[in-house]
Tab-separated table of C-alpha atoms and ligand atoms in Angstrom:
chain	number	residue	atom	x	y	z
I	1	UNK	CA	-10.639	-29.719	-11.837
I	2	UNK	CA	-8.603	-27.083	-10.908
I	3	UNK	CA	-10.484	-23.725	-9.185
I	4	UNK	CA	-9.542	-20.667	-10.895
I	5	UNK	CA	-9.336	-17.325	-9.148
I	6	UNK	CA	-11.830	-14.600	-10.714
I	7	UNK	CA	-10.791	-12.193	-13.114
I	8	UNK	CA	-10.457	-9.025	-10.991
I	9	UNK	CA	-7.951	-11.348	-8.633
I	10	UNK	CA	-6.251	-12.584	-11.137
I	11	UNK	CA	-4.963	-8.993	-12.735
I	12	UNK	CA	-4.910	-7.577	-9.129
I	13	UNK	CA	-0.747	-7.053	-8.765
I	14	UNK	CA	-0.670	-5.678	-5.397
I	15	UNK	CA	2.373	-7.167	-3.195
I	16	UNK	CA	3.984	-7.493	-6.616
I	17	UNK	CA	7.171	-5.697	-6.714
I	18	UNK	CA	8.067	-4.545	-10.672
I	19	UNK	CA	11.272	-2.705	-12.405
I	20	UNK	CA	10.508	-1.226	-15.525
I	21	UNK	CA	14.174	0.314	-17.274
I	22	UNK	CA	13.025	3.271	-19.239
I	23	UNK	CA	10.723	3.588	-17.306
I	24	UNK	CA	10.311	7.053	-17.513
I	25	UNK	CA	9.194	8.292	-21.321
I	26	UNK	CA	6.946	6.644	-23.756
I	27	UNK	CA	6.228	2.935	-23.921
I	28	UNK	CA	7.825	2.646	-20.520
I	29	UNK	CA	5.864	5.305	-18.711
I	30	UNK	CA	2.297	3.726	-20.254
I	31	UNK	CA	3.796	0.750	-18.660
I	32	UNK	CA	4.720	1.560	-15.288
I	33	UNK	CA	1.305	3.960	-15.131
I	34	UNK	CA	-0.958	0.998	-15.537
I	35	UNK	CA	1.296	-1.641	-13.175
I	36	UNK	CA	0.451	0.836	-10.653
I	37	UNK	CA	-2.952	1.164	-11.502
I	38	UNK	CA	-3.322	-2.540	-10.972
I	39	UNK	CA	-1.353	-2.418	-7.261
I	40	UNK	CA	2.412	-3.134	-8.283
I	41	UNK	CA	5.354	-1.918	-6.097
I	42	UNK	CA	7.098	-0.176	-9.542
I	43	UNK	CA	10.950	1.064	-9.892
I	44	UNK	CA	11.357	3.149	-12.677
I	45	UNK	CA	14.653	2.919	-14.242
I	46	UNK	CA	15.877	5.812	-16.107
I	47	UNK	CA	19.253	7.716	-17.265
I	48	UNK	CA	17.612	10.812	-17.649
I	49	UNK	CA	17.494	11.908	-14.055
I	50	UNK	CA	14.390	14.605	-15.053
I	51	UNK	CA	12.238	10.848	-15.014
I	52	UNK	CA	12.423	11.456	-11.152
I	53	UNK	CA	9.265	13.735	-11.433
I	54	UNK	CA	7.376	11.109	-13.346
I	55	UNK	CA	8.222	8.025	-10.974
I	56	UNK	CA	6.774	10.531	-8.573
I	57	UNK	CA	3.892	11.923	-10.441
I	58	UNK	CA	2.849	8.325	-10.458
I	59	UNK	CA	3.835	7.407	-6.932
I	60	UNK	CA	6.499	4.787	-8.180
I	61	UNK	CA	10.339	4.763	-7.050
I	62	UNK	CA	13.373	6.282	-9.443
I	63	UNK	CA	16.663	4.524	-9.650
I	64	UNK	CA	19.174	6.882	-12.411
I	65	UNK	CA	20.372	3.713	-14.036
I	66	UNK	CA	22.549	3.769	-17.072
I	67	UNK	CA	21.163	-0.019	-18.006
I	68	UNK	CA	24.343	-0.292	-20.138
I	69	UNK	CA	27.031	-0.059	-16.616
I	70	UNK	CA	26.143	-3.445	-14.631
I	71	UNK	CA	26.456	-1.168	-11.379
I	72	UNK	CA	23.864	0.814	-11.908
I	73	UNK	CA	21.207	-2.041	-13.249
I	74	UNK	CA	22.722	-4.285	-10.418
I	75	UNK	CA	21.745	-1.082	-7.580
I	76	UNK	CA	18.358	-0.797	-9.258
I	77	UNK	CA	17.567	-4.476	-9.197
I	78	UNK	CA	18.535	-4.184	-5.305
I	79	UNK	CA	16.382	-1.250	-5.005
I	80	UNK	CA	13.493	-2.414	-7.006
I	81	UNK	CA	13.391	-5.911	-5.114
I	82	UNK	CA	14.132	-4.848	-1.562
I	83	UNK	CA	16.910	-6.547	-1.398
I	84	UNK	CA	14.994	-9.914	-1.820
I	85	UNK	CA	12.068	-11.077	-4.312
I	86	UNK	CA	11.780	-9.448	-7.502
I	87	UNK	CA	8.246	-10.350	-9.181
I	88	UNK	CA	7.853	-8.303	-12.142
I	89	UNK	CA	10.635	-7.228	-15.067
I	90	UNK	CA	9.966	-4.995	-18.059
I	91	UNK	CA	12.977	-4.932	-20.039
I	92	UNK	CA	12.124	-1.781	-22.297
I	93	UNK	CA	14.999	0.726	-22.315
I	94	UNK	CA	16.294	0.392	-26.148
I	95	UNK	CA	17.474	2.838	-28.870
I	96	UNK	CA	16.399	3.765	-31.899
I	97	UNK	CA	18.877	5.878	-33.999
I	98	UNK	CA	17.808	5.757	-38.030
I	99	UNK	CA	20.703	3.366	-38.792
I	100	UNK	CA	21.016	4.533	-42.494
I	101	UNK	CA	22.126	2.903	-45.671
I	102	UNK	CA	23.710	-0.862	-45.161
I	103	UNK	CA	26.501	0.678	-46.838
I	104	UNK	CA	26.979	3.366	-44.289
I	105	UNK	CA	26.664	1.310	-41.333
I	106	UNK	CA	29.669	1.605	-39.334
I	107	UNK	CA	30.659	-1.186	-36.703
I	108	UNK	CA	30.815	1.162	-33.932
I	109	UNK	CA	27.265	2.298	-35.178
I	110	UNK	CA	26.295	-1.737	-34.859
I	111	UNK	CA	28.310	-2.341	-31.282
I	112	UNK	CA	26.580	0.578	-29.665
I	113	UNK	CA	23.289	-0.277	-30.503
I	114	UNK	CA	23.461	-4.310	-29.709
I	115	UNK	CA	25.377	-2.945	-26.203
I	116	UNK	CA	22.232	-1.078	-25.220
I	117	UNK	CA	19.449	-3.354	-27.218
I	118	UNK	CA	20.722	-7.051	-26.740
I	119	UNK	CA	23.558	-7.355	-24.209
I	120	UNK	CA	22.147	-4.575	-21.420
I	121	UNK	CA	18.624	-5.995	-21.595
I	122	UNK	CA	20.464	-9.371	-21.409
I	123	UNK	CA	22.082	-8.365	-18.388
I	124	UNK	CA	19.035	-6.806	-16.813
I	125	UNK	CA	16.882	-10.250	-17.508
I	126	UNK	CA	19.643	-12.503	-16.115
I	127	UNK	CA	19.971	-10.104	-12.526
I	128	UNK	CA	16.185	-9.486	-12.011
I	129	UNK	CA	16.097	-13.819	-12.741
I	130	UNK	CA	18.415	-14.180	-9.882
I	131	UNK	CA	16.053	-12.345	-7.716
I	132	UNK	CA	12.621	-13.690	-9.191
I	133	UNK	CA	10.990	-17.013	-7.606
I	134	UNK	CA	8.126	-19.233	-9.336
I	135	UNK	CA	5.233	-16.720	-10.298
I	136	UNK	CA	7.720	-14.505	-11.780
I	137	UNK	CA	7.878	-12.234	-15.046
I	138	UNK	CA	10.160	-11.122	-17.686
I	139	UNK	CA	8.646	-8.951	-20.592
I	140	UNK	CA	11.035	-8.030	-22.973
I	141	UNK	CA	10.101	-5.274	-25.342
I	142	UNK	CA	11.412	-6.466	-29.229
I	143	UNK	CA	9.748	-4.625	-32.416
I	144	UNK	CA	7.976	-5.685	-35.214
I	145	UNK	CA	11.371	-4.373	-36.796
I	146	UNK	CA	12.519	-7.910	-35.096
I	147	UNK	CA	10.000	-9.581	-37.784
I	148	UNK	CA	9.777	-7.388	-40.802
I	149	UNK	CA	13.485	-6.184	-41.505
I	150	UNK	CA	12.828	-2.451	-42.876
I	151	UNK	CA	14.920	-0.504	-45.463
I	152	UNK	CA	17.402	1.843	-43.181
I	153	UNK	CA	16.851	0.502	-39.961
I	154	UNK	CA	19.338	-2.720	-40.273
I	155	UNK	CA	20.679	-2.878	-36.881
I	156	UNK	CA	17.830	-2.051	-34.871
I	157	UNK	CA	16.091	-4.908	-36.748
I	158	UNK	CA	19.094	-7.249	-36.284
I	159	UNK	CA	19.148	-5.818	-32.091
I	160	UNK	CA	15.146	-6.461	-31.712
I	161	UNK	CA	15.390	-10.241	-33.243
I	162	UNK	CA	18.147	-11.130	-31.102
I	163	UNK	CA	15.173	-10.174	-27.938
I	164	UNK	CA	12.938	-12.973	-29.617
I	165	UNK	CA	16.002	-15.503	-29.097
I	166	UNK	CA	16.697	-14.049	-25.615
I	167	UNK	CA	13.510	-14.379	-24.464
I	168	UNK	CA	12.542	-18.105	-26.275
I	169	UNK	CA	15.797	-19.232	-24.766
I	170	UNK	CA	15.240	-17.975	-21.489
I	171	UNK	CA	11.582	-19.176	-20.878
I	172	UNK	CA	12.749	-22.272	-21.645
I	173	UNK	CA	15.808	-22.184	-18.741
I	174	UNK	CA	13.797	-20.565	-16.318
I	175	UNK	CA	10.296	-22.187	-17.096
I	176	UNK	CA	10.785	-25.354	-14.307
I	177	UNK	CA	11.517	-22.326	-11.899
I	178	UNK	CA	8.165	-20.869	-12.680
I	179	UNK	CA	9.017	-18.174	-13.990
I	180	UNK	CA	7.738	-16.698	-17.412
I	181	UNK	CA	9.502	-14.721	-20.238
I	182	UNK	CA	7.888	-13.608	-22.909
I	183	UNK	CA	8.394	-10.611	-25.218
I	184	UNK	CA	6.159	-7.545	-27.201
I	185	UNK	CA	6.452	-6.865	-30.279
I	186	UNK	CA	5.634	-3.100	-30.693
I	187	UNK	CA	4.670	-1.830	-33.968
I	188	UNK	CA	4.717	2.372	-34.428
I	189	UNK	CA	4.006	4.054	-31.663
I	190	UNK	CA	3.933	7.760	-30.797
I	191	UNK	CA	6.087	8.566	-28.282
I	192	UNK	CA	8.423	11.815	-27.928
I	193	UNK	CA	11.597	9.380	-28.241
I	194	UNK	CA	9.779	8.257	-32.244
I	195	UNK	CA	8.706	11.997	-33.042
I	196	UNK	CA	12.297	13.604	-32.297
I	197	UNK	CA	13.666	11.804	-34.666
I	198	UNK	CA	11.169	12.106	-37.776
I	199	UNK	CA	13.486	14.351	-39.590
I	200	UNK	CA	15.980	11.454	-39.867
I	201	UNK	CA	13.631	8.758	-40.427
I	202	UNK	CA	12.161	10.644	-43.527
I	203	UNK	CA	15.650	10.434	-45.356
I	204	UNK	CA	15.831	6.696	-44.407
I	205	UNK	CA	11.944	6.796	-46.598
I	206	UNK	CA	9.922	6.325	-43.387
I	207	UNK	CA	7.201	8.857	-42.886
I	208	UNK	CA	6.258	8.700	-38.751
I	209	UNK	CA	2.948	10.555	-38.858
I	210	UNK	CA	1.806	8.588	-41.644
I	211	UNK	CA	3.069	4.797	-39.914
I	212	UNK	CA	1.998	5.482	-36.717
I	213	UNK	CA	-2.126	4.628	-38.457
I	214	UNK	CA	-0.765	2.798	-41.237
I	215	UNK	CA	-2.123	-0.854	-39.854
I	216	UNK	CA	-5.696	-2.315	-40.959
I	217	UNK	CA	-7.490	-1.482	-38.121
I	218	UNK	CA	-6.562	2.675	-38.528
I	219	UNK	CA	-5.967	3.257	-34.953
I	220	UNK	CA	-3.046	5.832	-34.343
I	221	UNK	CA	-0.351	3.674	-32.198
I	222	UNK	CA	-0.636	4.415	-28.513
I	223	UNK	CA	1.520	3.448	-26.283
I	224	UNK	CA	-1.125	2.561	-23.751
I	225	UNK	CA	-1.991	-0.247	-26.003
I	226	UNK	CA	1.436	-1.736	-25.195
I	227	UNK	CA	1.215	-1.450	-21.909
I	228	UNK	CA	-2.778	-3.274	-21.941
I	229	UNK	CA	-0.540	-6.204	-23.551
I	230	UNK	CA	1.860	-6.031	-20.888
I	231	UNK	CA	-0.316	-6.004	-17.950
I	232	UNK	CA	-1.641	-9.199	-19.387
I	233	UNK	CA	1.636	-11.175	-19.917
I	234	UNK	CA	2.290	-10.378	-16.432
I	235	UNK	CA	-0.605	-10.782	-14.749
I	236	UNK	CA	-1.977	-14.607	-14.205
I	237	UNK	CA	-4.301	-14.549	-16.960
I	238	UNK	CA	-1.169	-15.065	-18.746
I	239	UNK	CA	-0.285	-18.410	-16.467
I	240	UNK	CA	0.238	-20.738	-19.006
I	241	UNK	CA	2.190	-18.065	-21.733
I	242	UNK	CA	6.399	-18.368	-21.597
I	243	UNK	CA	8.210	-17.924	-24.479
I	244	UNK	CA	5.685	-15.970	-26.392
I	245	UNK	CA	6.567	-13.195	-28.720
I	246	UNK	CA	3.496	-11.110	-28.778
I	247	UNK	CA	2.942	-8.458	-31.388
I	248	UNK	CA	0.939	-5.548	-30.841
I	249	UNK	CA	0.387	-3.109	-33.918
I	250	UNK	CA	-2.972	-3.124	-35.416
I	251	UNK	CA	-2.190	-5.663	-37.705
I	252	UNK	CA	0.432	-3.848	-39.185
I	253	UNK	CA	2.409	-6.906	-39.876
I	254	UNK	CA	-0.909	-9.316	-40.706
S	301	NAD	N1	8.059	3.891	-30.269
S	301	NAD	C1	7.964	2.900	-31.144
S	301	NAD	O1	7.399	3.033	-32.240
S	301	NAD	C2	8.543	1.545	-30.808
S	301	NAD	C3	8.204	0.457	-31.624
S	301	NAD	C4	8.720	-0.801	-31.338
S	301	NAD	C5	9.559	-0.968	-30.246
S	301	NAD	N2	9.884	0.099	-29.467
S	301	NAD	C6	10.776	-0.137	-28.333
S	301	NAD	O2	10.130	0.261	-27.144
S	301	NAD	C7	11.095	0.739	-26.209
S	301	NAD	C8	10.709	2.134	-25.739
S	301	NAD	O3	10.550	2.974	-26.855
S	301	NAD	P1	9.971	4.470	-26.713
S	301	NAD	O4	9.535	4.874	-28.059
S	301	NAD	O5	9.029	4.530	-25.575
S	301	NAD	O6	11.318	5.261	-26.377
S	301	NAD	P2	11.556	6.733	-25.768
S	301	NAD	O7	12.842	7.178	-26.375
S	301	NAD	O8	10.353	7.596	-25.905
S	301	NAD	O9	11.794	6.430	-24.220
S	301	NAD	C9	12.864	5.600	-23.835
S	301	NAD	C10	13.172	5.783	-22.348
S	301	NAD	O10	14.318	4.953	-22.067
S	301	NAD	C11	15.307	5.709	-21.401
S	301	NAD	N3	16.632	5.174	-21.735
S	301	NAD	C12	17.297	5.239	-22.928
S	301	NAD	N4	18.501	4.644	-22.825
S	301	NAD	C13	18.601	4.190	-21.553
S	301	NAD	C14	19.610	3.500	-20.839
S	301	NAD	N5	20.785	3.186	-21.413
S	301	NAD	N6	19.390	3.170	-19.544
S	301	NAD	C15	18.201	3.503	-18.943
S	301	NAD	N7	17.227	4.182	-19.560
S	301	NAD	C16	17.421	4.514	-20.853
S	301	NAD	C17	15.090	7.146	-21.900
S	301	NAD	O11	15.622	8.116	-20.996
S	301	NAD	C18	13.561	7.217	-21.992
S	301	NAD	O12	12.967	7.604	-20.766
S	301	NAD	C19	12.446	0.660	-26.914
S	301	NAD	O13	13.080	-0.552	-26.562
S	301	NAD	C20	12.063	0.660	-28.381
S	301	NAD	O14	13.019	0.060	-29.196
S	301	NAD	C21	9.397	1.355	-29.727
């Protein structure tokens, strides 16, 4: 039988070396906050240069990366990985605009948000692959959007299922590598990117205050609860998980 290391070894990441794009705000801060807790190497990757103060704040690096221009993603996977091994992605920079009426939908509307959603965090999984051995990780942050299609928010919902493909298809190419993919499925979270744009949201019939507890357990979505999930899928209590989609929202979707 094989000997397992003990719990507090295996979600001990120190000598791990982690990129986290949006690193800076929300879901991504939680993130990179608690993969240093647990002794990662973290990059935050941000284009709002102000995230410089967090990646300090919580002794991690700051790359300004744009995830959407391959230059910048490709300097930030260099930076994050040392020029070598790259253990640790979190794909998480995404947009959320309030897409509106199906009607109103433009196709620039659609192109800009699959350019940022699906083909930059398609990009940023395929460089931080080429610089991951076996024993590395790919989280890609989807939505329960991806899995409940919601009146108004059409192409976010069409983006955030096109991460569940992404990531099924590339656990299953880089699995014999050893490395694991997997994704989150986020359901409402506060963060200041979901509050700024309540106004909006209320015209597409979605009431933030009200869905951030709106799940069966009536906890207020944190986004420290994503990031508990992701510190799991990366760590090796998560050894035998590729190609998992795992949803996080209090039942929300249940
Ligand atoms: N908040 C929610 O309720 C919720 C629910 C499900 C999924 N998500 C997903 O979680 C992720 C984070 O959401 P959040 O609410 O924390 O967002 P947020 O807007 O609060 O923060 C996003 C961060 O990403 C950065 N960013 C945006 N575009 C970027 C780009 N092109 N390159 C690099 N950095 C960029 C921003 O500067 C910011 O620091 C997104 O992918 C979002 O779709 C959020």
């Amino acid at each position: 039988m094989t000997t397992f290391p003990s719990i507090s070894e295996m979600i001990d990441l120190a000598g791990k070396r982690a990129l986290v794009t949006g690193g800076g705000k929300g879901i991504g801060a939680a993130i990179s906050k608690r993969l240093v807790e647990a002794g990662a190497s973290v990059t935050i990757a941000d284009i709002d240069p102000d995230m410089s103060e967090v990646a300090n704040e919580l002794s991690a690096t700051f790359a300004l990366c744009d995830i959407t221009i391959p230059e910048q993603l490709e300097a930030a996977v260099r930076l994050a990985s040392d020029e070598s091994n790259l253990d640790i992605l979190v794909n998480n920079a995404g947009i959320y605009p309030p897409t509106g009426r199906i009607a109103e939908v433009s196709d620039e509307f659609v192109s800009k948000m699959l350019d940022i959603n699906v083909r930059a965090q398609f990009s940023a999984a395929r460089e931080a692959a080429n610089c991951m051995s076996s024993g590395g990780s790919i989280i890609n942050i989807s939505s329960i959007a991806a899995i409940r299609g919601g009146a108004s928010i059409s192409a976010y919902s069409a983006s955030k299922a096109a991460i569940i493909g992404l990531t099924q298809a590339f656990a299953n190419e880089l699995g014999p590598k050893g490395i694991r993919v997997n994704a989150i499925a986020p359901g409402i979270i506060e963060t200041e990117g979901l509050v700024q744009q309540k106004e909006a949201l209320k015209e597409g019939g979605i009431d933030v205050f009200a869905a951030i507890t709106a799940n069966p357990l009536r906890l207020p979505g944190e986004a420290d609860y994503i990031a508990r999930a992701c510190l799991f899928l990366t760590s090796e209590l998560a050894d035998f998980i590729t190609g998992h989609i795992l949803v996080v929202d209090g039942g929300s979707t249940a």
